[in-house]
mmCIF file of C-alpha atoms in Angstrom:
data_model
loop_
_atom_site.group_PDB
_atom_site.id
_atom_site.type_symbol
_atom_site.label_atom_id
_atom_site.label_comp_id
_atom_site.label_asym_id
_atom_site.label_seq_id
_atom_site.Cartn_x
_atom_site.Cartn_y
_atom_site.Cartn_z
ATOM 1 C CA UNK Z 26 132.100 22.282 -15.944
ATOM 2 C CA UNK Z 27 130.751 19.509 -18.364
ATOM 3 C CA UNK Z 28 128.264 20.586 -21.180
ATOM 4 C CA UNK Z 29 125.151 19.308 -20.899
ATOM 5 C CA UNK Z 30 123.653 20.828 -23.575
ATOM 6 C CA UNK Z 31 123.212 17.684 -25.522
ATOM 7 C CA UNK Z 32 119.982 16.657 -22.967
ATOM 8 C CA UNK Z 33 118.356 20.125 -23.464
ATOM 9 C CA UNK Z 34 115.267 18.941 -24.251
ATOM 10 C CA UNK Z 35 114.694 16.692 -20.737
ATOM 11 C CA UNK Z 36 113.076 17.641 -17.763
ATOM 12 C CA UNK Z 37 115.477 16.148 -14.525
ATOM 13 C CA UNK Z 38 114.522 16.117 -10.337
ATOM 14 C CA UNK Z 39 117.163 16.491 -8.431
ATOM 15 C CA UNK Z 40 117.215 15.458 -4.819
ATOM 16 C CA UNK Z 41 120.220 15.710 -2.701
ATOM 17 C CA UNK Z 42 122.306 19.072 -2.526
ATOM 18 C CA UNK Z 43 125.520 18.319 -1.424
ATOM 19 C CA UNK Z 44 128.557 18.443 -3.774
ATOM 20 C CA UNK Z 45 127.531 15.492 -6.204
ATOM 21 C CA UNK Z 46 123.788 17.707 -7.022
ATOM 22 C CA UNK Z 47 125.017 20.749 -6.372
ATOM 23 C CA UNK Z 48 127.051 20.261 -9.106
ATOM 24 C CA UNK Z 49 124.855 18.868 -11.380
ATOM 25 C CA UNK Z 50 122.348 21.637 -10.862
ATOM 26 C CA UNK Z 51 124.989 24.017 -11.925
ATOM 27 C CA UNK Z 52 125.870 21.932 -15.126
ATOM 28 C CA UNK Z 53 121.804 21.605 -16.005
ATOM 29 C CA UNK Z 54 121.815 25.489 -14.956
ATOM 30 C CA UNK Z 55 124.812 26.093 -17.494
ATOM 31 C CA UNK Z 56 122.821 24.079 -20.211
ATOM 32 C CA UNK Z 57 119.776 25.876 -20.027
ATOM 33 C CA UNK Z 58 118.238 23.205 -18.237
ATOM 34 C CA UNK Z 59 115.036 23.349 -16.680
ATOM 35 C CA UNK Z 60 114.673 21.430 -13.879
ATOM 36 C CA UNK Z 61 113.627 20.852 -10.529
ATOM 37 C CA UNK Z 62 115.613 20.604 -7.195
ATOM 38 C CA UNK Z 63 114.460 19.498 -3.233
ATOM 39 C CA UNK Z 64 116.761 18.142 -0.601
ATOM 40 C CA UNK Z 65 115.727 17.321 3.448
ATOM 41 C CA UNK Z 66 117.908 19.182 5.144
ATOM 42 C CA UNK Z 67 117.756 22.690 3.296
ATOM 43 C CA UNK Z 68 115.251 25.453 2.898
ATOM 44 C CA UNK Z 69 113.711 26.555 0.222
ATOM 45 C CA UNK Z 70 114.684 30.212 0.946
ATOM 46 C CA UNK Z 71 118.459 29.182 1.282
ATOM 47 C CA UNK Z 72 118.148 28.068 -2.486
ATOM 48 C CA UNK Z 73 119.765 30.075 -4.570
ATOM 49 C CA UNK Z 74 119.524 29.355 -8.610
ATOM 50 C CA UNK Z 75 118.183 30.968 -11.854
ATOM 51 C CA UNK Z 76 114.932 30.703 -12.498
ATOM 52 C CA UNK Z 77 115.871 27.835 -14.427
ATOM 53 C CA UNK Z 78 115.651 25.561 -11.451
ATOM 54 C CA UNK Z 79 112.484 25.373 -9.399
ATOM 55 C CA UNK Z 80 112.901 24.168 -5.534
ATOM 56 C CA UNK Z 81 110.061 21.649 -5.313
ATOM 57 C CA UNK Z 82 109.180 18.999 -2.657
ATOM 58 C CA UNK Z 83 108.456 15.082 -4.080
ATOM 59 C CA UNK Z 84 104.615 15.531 -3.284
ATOM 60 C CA UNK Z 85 104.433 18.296 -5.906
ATOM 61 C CA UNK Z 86 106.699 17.293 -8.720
ATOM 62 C CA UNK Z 87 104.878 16.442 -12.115
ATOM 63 C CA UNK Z 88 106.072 12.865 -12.278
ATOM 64 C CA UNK Z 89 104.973 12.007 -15.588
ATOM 65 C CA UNK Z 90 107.090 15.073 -17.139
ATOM 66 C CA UNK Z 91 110.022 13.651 -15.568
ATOM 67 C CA UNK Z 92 113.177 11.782 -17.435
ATOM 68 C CA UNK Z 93 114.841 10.851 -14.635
ATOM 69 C CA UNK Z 94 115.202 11.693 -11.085
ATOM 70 C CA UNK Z 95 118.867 12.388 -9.822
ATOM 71 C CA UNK Z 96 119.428 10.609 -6.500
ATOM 72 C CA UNK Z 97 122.591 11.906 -4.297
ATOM 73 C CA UNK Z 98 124.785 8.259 -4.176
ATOM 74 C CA UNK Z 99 124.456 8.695 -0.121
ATOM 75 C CA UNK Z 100 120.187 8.835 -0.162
ATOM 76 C CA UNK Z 101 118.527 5.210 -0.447
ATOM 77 C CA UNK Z 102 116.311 4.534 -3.080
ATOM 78 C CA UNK Z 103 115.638 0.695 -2.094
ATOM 79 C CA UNK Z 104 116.887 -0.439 1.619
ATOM 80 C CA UNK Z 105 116.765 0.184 3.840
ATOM 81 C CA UNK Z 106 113.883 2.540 3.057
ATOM 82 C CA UNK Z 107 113.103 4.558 -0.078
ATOM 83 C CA UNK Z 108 113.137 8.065 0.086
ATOM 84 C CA UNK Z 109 109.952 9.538 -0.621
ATOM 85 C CA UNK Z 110 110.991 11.080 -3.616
ATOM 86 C CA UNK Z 111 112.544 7.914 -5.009
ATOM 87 C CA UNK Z 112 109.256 5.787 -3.903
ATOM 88 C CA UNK Z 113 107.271 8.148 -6.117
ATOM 89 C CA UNK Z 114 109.301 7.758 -8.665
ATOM 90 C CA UNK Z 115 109.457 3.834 -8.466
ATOM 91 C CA UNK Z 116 105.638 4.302 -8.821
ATOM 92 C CA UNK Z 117 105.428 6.682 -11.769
ATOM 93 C CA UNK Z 118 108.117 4.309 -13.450
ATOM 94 C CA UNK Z 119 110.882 7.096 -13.382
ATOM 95 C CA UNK Z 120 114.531 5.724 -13.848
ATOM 96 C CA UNK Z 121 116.690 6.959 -11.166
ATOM 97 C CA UNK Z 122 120.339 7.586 -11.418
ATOM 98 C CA UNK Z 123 123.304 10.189 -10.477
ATOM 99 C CA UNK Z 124 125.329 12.697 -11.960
ATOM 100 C CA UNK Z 125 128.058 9.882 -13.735
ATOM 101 C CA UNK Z 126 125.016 9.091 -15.297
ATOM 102 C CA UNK Z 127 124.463 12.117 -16.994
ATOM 103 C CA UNK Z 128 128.170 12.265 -17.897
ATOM 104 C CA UNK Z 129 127.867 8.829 -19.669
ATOM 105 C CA UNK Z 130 124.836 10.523 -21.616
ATOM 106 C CA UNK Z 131 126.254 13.647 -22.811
ATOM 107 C CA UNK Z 132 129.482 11.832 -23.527
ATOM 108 C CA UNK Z 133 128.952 8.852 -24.750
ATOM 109 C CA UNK Z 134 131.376 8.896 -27.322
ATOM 110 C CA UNK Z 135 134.399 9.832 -25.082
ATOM 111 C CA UNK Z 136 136.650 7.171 -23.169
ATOM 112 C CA UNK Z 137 136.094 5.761 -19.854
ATOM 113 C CA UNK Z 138 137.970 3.748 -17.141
ATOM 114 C CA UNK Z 139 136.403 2.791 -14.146
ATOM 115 C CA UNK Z 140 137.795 1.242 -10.989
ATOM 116 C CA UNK Z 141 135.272 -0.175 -8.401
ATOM 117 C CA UNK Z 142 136.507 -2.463 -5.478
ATOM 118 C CA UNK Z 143 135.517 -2.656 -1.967
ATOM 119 C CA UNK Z 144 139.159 -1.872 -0.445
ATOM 120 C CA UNK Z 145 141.595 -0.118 -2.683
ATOM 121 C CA UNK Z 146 140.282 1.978 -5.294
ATOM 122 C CA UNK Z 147 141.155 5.322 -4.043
ATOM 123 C CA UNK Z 148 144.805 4.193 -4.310
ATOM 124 C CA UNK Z 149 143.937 2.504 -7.427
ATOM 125 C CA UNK Z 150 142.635 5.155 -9.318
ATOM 126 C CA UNK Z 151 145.008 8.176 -7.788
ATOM 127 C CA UNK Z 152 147.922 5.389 -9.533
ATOM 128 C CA UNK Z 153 146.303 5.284 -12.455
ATOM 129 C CA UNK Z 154 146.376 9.343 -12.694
ATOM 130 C CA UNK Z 155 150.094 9.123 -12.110
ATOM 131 C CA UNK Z 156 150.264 7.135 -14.848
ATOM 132 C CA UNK Z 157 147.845 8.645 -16.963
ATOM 133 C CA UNK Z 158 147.709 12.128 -16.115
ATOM 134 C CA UNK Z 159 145.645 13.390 -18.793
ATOM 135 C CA UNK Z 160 142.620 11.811 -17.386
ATOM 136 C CA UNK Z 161 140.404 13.488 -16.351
ATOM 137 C CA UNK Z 162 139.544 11.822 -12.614
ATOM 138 C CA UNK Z 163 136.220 12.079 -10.773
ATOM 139 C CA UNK Z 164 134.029 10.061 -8.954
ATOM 140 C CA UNK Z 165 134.023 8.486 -5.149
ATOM 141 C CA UNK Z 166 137.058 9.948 -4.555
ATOM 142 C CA UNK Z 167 134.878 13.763 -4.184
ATOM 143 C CA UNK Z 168 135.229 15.054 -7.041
ATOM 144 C CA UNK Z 169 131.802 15.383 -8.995
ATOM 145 C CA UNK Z 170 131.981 14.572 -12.251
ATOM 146 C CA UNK Z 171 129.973 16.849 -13.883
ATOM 147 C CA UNK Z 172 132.225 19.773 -12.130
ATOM 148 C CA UNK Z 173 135.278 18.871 -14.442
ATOM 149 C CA UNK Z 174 136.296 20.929 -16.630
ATOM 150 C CA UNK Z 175 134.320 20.999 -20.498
ATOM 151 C CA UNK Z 176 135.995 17.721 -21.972
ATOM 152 C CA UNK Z 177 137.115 18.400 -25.690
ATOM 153 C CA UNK Z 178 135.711 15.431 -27.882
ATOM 154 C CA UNK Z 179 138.730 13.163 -27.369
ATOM 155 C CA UNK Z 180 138.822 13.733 -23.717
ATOM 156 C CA UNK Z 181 139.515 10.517 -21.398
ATOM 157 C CA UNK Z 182 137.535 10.333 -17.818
ATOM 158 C CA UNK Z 183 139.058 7.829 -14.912
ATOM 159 C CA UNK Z 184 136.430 7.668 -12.630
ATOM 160 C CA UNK Z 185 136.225 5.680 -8.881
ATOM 161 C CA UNK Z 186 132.906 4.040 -8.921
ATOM 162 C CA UNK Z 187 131.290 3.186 -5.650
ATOM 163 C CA UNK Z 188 128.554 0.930 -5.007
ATOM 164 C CA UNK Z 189 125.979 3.519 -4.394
ATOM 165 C CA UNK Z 190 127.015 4.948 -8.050
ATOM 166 C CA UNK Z 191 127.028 1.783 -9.912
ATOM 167 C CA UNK Z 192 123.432 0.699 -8.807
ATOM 168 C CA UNK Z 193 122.618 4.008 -11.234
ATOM 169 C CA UNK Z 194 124.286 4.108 -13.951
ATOM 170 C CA UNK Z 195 122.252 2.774 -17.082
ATOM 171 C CA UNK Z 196 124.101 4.216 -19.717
ATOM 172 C CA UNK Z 197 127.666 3.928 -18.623
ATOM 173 C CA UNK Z 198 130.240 2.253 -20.895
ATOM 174 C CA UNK Z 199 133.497 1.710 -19.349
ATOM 175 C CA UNK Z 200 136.288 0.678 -22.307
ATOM 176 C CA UNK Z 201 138.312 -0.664 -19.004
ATOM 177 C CA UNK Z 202 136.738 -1.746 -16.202
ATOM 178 C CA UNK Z 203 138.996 -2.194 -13.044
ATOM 179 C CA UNK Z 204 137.073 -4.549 -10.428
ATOM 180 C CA UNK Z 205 139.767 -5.162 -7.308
ATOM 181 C CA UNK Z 206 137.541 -6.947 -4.901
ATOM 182 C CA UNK Z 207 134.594 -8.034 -2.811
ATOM 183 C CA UNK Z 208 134.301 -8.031 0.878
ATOM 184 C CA UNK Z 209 131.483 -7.710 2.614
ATOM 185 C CA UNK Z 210 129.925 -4.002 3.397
ATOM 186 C CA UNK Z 211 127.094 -2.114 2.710
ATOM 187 C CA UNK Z 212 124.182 -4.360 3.727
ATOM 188 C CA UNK Z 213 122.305 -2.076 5.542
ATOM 189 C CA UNK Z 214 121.978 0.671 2.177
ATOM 190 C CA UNK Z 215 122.234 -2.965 -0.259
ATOM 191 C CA UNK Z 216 120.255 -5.275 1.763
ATOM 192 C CA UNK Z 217 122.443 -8.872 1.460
ATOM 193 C CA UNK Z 218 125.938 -9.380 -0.101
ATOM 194 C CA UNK Z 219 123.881 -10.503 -3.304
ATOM 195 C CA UNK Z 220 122.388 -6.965 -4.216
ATOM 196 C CA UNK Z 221 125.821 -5.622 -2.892
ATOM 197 C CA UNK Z 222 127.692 -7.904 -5.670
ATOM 198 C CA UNK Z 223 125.068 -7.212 -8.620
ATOM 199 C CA UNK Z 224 125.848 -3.225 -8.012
ATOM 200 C CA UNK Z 225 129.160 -3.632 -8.527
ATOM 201 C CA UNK Z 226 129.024 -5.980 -11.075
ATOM 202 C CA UNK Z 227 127.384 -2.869 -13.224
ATOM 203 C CA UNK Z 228 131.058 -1.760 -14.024
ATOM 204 C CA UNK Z 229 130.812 -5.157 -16.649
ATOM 205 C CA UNK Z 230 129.098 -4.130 -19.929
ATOM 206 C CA UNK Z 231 126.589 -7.291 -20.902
ATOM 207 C CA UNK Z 232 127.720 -10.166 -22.531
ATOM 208 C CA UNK Z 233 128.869 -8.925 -26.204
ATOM 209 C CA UNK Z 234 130.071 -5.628 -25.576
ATOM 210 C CA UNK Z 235 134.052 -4.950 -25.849
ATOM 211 C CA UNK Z 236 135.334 -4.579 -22.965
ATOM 212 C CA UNK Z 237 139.210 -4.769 -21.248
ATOM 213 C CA UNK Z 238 138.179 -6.187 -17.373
ATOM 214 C CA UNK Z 239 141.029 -6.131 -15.213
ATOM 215 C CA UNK Z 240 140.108 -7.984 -12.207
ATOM 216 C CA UNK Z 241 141.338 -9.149 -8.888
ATOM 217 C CA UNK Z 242 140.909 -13.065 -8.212
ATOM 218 C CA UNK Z 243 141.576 -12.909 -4.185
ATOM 219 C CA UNK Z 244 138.169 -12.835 -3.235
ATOM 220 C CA UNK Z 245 135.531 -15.698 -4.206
ATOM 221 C CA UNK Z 246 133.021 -13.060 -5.609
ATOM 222 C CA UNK Z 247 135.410 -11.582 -7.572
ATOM 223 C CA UNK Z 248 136.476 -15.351 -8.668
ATOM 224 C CA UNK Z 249 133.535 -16.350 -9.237
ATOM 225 C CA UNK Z 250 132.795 -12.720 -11.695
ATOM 226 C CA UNK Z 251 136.109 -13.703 -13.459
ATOM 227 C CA UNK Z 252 135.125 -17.655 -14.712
ATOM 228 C CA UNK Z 253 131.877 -16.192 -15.462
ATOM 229 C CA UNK Z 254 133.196 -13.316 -18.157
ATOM 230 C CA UNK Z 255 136.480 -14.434 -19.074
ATOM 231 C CA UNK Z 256 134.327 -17.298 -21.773
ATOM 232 C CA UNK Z 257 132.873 -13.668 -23.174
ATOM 233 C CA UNK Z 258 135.280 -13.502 -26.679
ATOM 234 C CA UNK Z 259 134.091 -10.208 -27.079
ATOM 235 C CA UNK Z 260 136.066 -9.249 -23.933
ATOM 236 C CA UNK Z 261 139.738 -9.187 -22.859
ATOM 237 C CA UNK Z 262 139.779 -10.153 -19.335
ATOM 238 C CA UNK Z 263 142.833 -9.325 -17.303
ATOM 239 C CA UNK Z 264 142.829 -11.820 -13.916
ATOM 240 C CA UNK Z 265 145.545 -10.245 -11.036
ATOM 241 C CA UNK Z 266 146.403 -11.059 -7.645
ATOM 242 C CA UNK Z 267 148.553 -11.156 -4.700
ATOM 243 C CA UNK Z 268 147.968 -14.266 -3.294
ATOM 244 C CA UNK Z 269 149.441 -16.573 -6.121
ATOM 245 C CA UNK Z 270 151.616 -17.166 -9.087
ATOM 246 C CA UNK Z 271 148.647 -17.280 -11.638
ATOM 247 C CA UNK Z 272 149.583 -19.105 -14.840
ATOM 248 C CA UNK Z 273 147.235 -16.262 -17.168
ATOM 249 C CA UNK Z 274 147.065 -12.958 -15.544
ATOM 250 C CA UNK Z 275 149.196 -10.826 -13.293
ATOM 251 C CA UNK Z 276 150.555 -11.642 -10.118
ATOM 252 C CA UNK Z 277 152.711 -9.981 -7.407
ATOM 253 C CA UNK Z 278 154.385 -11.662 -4.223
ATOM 254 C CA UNK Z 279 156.707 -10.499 -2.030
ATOM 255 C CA UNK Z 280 157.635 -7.452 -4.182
ATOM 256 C CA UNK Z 281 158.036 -9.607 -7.325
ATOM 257 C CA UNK Z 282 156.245 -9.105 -10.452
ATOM 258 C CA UNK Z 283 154.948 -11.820 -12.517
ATOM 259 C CA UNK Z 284 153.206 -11.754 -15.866
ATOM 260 C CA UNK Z 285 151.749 -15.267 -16.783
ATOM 261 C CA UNK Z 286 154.114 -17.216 -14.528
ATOM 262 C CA UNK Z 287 156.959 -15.697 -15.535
ATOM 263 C CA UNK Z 288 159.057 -13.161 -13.379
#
């Protein structure tokens, strides 16, 4: 289980119990954590943690104690309706996030790659384990990240990043961010293909920040990412695809590899 320990002295809300909180109760739990817990579909007597963690609905929580509440990925906080315990929290000007989040906090210093995508990044990322097997891999694929195992400081996380997680994630630094594509999906939880773009776009650090981007040039939205960051000297930006020879970047048609042009 990942140590926590370093945010000891914060007070979290978690909402949504299903493997994703669960697990992050039992990491805040491990810590010596205080915090509070609540999700829609459970009861309160079917709760079953130290005294650490209090159950407690949104109407009831102290919202100005609270760092941060802990959405589940799946529960809205925007469209296409808040959930009560995120519209409180909008309105007592508490950040929301999820459990990668905390990761990125306790372990700021360790390394990350992340691979977002609408079609593909399961594959992608189980690859990328193949490759790198010492990895530790988490994420979309259902796997919570804070249920690994204690990281030692040099430890390496590959995580699959949906949308849902990426619209929460404040203090994540990827060192490589894999981005494979854009299609349209999500609307209903993102509310237009814009929003749904700007979430995934959180897998790019701002302008400045090192960063490797490998990213897929199919799509116009992912295009359209790629012109805009690859003029960012601070970044090494990695364009791939299967639809063309590209002249920089990657390419692979009909089975055959080419790197800059060149088979």
């Amino acid at each position: 289980m990942i140590n926590l320990k370093v945010l000891e002295n914060r007070l979290y809300y978690v909402v949504g119990l299903a493997r994703s909180g669960l697990a992050t109760l039992q990491a805040l739990e491990s810590a010596g954590i205080k915090s509070y817990a609540y999700d829609d579909s459970m009861d309160s007597e079917k709760f079953n943690f130290s005294n650490l963690i209090e159950w407690c609905a949104p109407k009831d929580i102290p919202w100005k104690k609270i760092d941060a509440l802990v959405l589940s990925p799946g529960i809205p906080h925007m469209f296409p309706k808040p959930h009560k315990a995120a519209d409180l929290a909008h309105q007592n000007n508490v950040p929301i996030v999820c459990d990668v989040d905390l990761l990125a906090q306790a372990h700021d210093k360790n390394f990350y790659i992340g691979v977002t995508g609408t079609n593909g990044k399961s594959t992608t990322t189980a690859l990328i384990n193949h490759f790198l097997p010492n990895f530790l891999m988490a994420g979309n694929n259902g796997t919570p990240v804070l249920s690994l195992d204690v990281p030692q400081s040099n430890s390496a996380f590959l995580l699959e990043l949906s949308s849902y997680q990426l619209e929460r994630v404040p203090h994540l630094e990827c060192d490589i961010a894999v981005f494979l594509n854009i299609q349209e999906d999500h609307i209903d939880r993102h509310g237009d293909l814009k929003n749904y773009v700007l979430s995934k776009k959180n897998i790019i650090l701002p302008k400045g920040i090192a960063q490797t981007i490998v990213i897929g040039v199919n799509t116009p939205e992912t295009l359209s990412i790629f012109n805009e960051v690859k003029i960012d000297i601070a970044k090494k930006v990695v364009a791939i695809s299967t639809k063309k020879v590209l002249d920089k970047g990657v390419s692979i048609l009909d089975g055959t590899l080419f790197e800059d042009g060149v088979k």
